[in-house]
PDB file of C-alpha atoms in Angstrom:
ATOM      1  CA  MET W   1      80.324 -66.111  28.324  1.00 48.00           C
ATOM      2  CA  GLU W   2      80.373 -69.408  29.879  1.00 56.00           C
ATOM      3  CA  LEU W   3      77.480 -71.832  29.443  1.00 57.00           C
ATOM      4  CA  GLN W   4      75.888 -73.254  32.514  1.00 67.00           C
ATOM      5  CA  PRO W   5      75.732 -76.991  32.407  1.00 73.00           C
ATOM      6  CA  PHE W   6      72.354 -78.584  31.336  1.00 75.00           C
ATOM      7  CA  ASN W   7      71.400 -82.006  32.666  1.00 80.00           C
ATOM      8  CA  HIS W   8      68.639 -84.065  31.214  1.00 78.00           C
ATOM      9  CA  THR W   9      67.426 -87.446  31.723  1.00 81.00           C
ATOM     10  CA  VAL W  10      67.545 -89.530  28.657  1.00 83.00           C
ATOM     11  CA  ARG W  11      67.119 -93.163  27.590  1.00 80.00           C
ATOM     12  CA  ASN W  12      67.701 -95.358  24.645  1.00 78.00           C
ATOM     13  CA  PRO W  13      65.200 -95.262  21.837  1.00 79.00           C
ATOM     14  CA  SER W  14      62.466 -97.893  22.277  1.00 71.00           C
ATOM     15  CA  GLY W  15      63.187 -99.854  19.136  1.00 72.00           C
ATOM     16  CA  ILE W  16      59.695-100.986  18.731  1.00 74.00           C
ATOM     17  CA  LYS W  17      60.058-101.328  14.976  1.00 76.00           C
ATOM     18  CA  ASN W  18      63.097-103.568  15.538  1.00 73.00           C
ATOM     19  CA  ILE W  19      61.323-105.604  18.053  1.00 79.00           C
ATOM     20  CA  PHE W  20      58.278-106.040  16.010  1.00 81.00           C
ATOM     21  CA  ALA W  21      60.308-106.984  12.720  1.00 81.00           C
ATOM     22  CA  MET W  22      62.447-109.519  14.573  1.00 82.00           C
ATOM     23  CA  THR W  23      59.473-111.100  16.218  1.00 84.00           C
ATOM     24  CA  VAL W  24      57.778-111.538  12.889  1.00 86.00           C
ATOM     25  CA  LEU W  25      61.006-112.754  11.302  1.00 82.00           C
ATOM     26  CA  CYS W  26      61.806-115.260  14.053  1.00 81.00           C
ATOM     27  CA  SER W  27      58.074-116.502  13.948  1.00 83.00           C
ATOM     28  CA  LEU W  28      58.093-117.031  10.175  1.00 83.00           C
ATOM     29  CA  PHE W  29      61.340-118.992  10.224  1.00 81.00           C
ATOM     30  CA  LEU W  30      60.071-121.126  13.089  1.00 81.00           C
ATOM     31  CA  ILE W  31      56.911-121.896  11.436  1.00 82.00           C
ATOM     32  CA  SER W  32      58.663-122.704   8.196  1.00 78.00           C
ATOM     33  CA  GLU W  33      60.920-125.104   9.889  1.00 77.00           C
ATOM     34  CA  LEU W  34      58.218-126.794  11.766  1.00 76.00           C
ATOM     35  CA  ARG W  35      56.185-127.215   8.458  1.00 76.00           C
ATOM     36  CA  ALA W  36      59.078-128.163   6.294  1.00 71.00           C
ATOM     37  CA  LYS W  37      58.587-131.619   4.706  1.00 72.00           C
ATOM     38  CA  GLU W  38      61.905-131.796   2.787  1.00 73.00           C
ATOM     39  CA  ASN W  39      65.102-132.967   4.500  1.00 75.00           C
ATOM     40  CA  ASN W  40      67.356-130.340   3.083  1.00 73.00           C
ATOM     41  CA  THR W  41      70.281-129.879   5.596  1.00 75.00           C
ATOM     42  CA  ALA W  42      71.597-126.659   4.019  1.00 76.00           C
ATOM     43  CA  LEU W  43      68.249-125.008   4.128  1.00 74.00           C
ATOM     44  CA  HIS W  44      67.702-126.046   7.839  1.00 75.00           C
ATOM     45  CA  VAL W  45      71.164-124.674   8.802  1.00 80.00           C
ATOM     46  CA  LEU W  46      70.433-121.443   6.905  1.00 80.00           C
ATOM     47  CA  GLY W  47      67.038-121.268   8.619  1.00 77.00           C
ATOM     48  CA  ALA W  48      68.571-121.948  12.056  1.00 81.00           C
ATOM     49  CA  ALA W  49      71.341-119.169  11.437  1.00 85.00           C
ATOM     50  CA  VAL W  50      68.799-116.579  10.399  1.00 82.00           C
ATOM     51  CA  PHE W  51      66.579-117.526  13.424  1.00 83.00           C
ATOM     52  CA  CYS W  52      69.502-117.110  15.801  1.00 86.00           C
ATOM     53  CA  LEU W  53      70.480-113.781  14.346  1.00 85.00           C
ATOM     54  CA  GLY W  54      66.863-112.596  14.572  1.00 83.00           C
ATOM     55  CA  ALA W  55      66.675-113.774  18.098  1.00 85.00           C
ATOM     56  CA  ALA W  56      69.880-112.041  19.095  1.00 87.00           C
ATOM     57  CA  VAL W  57      68.755-108.719  17.620  1.00 83.00           C
ATOM     58  CA  LEU W  58      65.419-109.084  19.356  1.00 83.00           C
ATOM     59  CA  LEU W  59      66.916-109.774  22.640  1.00 86.00           C
ATOM     60  CA  TRP W  60      69.488-106.905  22.376  1.00 85.00           C
ATOM     61  CA  SER W  61      66.569-104.552  21.315  1.00 81.00           C
ATOM     62  CA  LEU W  62      64.527-105.726  24.309  1.00 83.00           C
ATOM     63  CA  TYR W  63      67.553-105.214  26.632  1.00 85.00           C
ATOM     64  CA  ARG W  64      68.167-101.610  25.430  1.00 81.00           C
ATOM     65  CA  ALA W  65      64.465-100.826  25.704  1.00 80.00           C
ATOM     66  CA  MET W  66      64.339-101.851  29.282  1.00 82.00           C
ATOM     67  CA  LYS W  67      67.497-100.071  30.480  1.00 83.00           C
ATOM     68  CA  LYS W  68      67.130 -97.356  33.106  1.00 86.00           C
ATOM     69  CA  PRO W  69      67.277 -93.782  32.031  1.00 85.00           C
ATOM     70  CA  ILE W  70      70.743 -92.145  32.199  1.00 82.00           C
ATOM     71  CA  ASP W  71      71.836 -88.437  32.574  1.00 85.00           C
ATOM     72  CA  LEU W  72      72.942 -86.227  29.658  1.00 84.00           C
ATOM     73  CA  CYS W  73      75.210 -83.374  30.661  1.00 84.00           C
ATOM     74  CA  LEU W  74      75.899 -80.603  28.243  1.00 85.00           C
ATOM     75  CA  GLN W  75      78.891 -78.636  29.340  1.00 84.00           C
ATOM     76  CA  ASN W  76      80.924 -75.708  27.739  1.00 84.00           C
ATOM     77  CA  GLU W  77      82.646 -77.716  25.013  1.00 86.00           C
ATOM     78  CA  THR W  78      81.799 -81.389  25.991  1.00 87.00           C
ATOM     79  CA  ILE W  79      78.723 -83.685  26.209  1.00 87.00           C
ATOM     80  CA  SER W  80      78.668 -86.490  28.877  1.00 86.00           C
ATOM     81  CA  LEU W  81      76.576 -89.440  27.905  1.00 84.00           C
ATOM     82  CA  ASN W  82      76.769 -93.118  28.948  1.00 77.00           C
ATOM     83  CA  GLY W  83      79.945 -92.463  30.911  1.00 80.00           C
ATOM     84  CA  ARG W  84      81.560 -91.136  27.672  1.00 84.00           C
ATOM     85  CA  THR W  85      82.620 -87.489  27.380  1.00 87.00           C
ATOM     86  CA  ILE W  86      82.693 -86.151  23.968  1.00 88.00           C
ATOM     87  CA  SER W  87      84.254 -82.804  22.871  1.00 88.00           C
ATOM     88  CA  ALA W  88      82.658 -80.597  20.306  1.00 86.00           C
ATOM     89  CA  GLU W  89      85.585 -81.220  17.962  1.00 89.00           C
ATOM     90  CA  GLN W  90      85.001 -84.841  17.857  1.00 89.00           C
ATOM     91  CA  ILE W  91      81.235 -84.359  16.648  1.00 89.00           C
ATOM     92  CA  LYS W  92      80.718 -84.393  12.948  1.00 90.00           C
ATOM     93  CA  VAL W  93      77.061 -83.655  13.213  1.00 88.00           C
ATOM     94  CA  MET W  94      74.132 -83.953  15.638  1.00 89.00           C
ATOM     95  CA  MET W  95      70.982 -85.352  14.070  1.00 87.00           C
ATOM     96  CA  ILE W  96      67.489 -85.154  15.287  1.00 85.00           C
ATOM     97  CA  ARG W  97      64.721 -87.486  13.954  1.00 81.00           C
ATOM     98  CA  ARG W  98      61.145 -86.378  14.558  1.00 76.00           C
ATOM     99  CA  ASP W  99      59.352 -89.215  12.855  1.00 69.00           C
ATOM    100  CA  SER W 100      58.180 -90.970  15.974  1.00 67.00           C
ATOM    101  CA  VAL W 101      56.264 -89.971  19.240  1.00 73.00           C
ATOM    102  CA  HIS W 102      59.464 -89.110  21.030  1.00 77.00           C
ATOM    103  CA  PRO W 103      62.207 -87.418  18.839  1.00 83.00           C
ATOM    104  CA  ILE W 104      65.425 -89.385  18.632  1.00 86.00           C
ATOM    105  CA  ILE W 105      68.761 -87.676  18.752  1.00 87.00           C
ATOM    106  CA  GLY W 106      71.906 -89.138  17.431  1.00 87.00           C
ATOM    107  CA  ILE W 107      75.572 -87.903  17.716  1.00 87.00           C
ATOM    108  CA  LYS W 108      77.750 -88.834  14.874  1.00 89.00           C
ATOM    109  CA  PRO W 109      81.436 -88.501  15.503  1.00 89.00           C
ATOM    110  CA  HIS W 110      83.893 -87.790  12.749  1.00 89.00           C
ATOM    111  CA  GLY W 111      84.980 -90.919  10.967  1.00 87.00           C
ATOM    112  CA  THR W 112      81.731 -92.891  11.240  1.00 85.00           C
ATOM    113  CA  ARG W 113      78.794 -93.366   8.806  1.00 85.00           C
ATOM    114  CA  ILE W 114      76.282 -94.536  11.058  1.00 85.00           C
ATOM    115  CA  VAL W 115      75.422 -93.065  14.555  1.00 83.00           C
ATOM    116  CA  PRO W 116      76.777 -95.358  17.155  1.00 84.00           C
ATOM    117  CA  THR W 117      74.225 -97.154  19.472  1.00 80.00           C
ATOM    118  CA  THR W 118      75.832 -95.580  22.713  1.00 82.00           C
ATOM    119  CA  LEU W 119      75.357 -92.048  21.104  1.00 85.00           C
ATOM    120  CA  CYS W 120      71.615 -92.295  20.359  1.00 85.00           C
ATOM    121  CA  PHE W 121      68.992 -91.288  22.836  1.00 86.00           C
ATOM    122  CA  ARG W 122      65.548 -89.831  23.429  1.00 85.00           C
ATOM    123  CA  TYR W 123      64.440 -87.563  26.331  1.00 84.00           C
ATOM    124  CA  VAL W 124      62.348 -88.968  29.066  1.00 83.00           C
ATOM    125  CA  ASP W 125      60.618 -85.643  29.652  1.00 82.00           C
ATOM    126  CA  LYS W 126      60.852 -82.074  28.542  1.00 81.00           C
ATOM    127  CA  GLU W 127      61.659 -83.061  25.150  1.00 78.00           C
ATOM    128  CA  GLU W 128      61.387 -79.528  23.541  1.00 83.00           C
ATOM    129  CA  LYS W 129      63.617 -77.888  26.316  1.00 85.00           C
ATOM    130  CA  GLY W 130      66.178 -80.622  25.763  1.00 83.00           C
ATOM    131  CA  ILE W 131      66.114 -80.142  21.928  1.00 85.00           C
ATOM    132  CA  ALA W 132      66.476 -76.405  22.439  1.00 86.00           C
ATOM    133  CA  ASP W 133      69.391 -76.906  24.980  1.00 85.00           C
ATOM    134  CA  ILE W 134      71.180 -79.280  22.339  1.00 85.00           C
ATOM    135  CA  ALA W 135      70.597 -76.603  19.586  1.00 86.00           C
ATOM    136  CA  GLU W 136      71.986 -73.858  21.748  1.00 87.00           C
ATOM    137  CA  TRP W 137      75.010 -76.024  22.779  1.00 86.00           C
ATOM    138  CA  ALA W 138      75.591 -76.942  18.988  1.00 87.00           C
ATOM    139  CA  LYS W 139      75.510 -73.190  17.889  1.00 89.00           C
ATOM    140  CA  ARG W 140      77.958 -72.124  20.655  1.00 87.00           C
ATOM    141  CA  ASN W 141      80.308 -74.874  19.716  1.00 87.00           C
ATOM    142  CA  ASN W 142      79.915 -74.735  15.707  1.00 87.00           C
ATOM    143  CA  VAL W 143      78.403 -78.192  15.659  1.00 87.00           C
ATOM    144  CA  LYS W 144      76.089 -78.881  12.673  1.00 89.00           C
ATOM    145  CA  ILE W 145      72.459 -79.925  13.338  1.00 88.00           C
ATOM    146  CA  ASP W 146      70.699 -82.101  10.853  1.00 86.00           C
ATOM    147  CA  TYR W 147      66.806 -82.680  11.207  1.00 83.00           C
ATOM    148  CA  SER W 148      66.586 -85.588   8.803  1.00 81.00           C
ATOM    149  CA  PHE W 149      66.261 -89.484   9.007  1.00 76.00           C
ATOM    150  CA  PHE W 150      69.407 -91.260  10.049  1.00 72.00           C
ATOM    151  CA  PHE W 151      70.646 -94.853  10.574  1.00 67.00           C
ATOM    152  CA  ARG W 152      71.912 -96.184  13.890  1.00 67.00           C
ATOM    153  CA  TRP W 153      73.053 -99.639  14.820  1.00 61.00           C
ATOM    154  CA  ILE W 154      70.388-101.861  16.088  1.00 60.00           C
TER     155      ILE W 154
END
């Protein structure tokens, strides 16, 4: 029996925790640099490097949070997301994290330890129907689903 394609509107997870943490980190380093009384060049360079790293992560998280929603298409044996088509054989596990207001779904391909940023999303609306569709697709294609915490890149 052939599966009818399911289309859902999804977007990147908001990354509020990353945004908050990097804002605090950048603020602390900026305050410590402004209040520093010693003239230790190595410490200033290290502080500037950490500040730049924190600022880059902050900007990247803001960019991803503000991106427009995209379409997720579940077809017979493939998933299309972010202009990338992934077959069921390429997927090691589909992970669903329900520790926030909107559940976050991550697709972990074979050969990776962390869910790639491009394969991590949340539903814009109809979350329960979307998760049910993902579960049905995974069952039909023998893809494992894990409902635990998972790591993702930024």
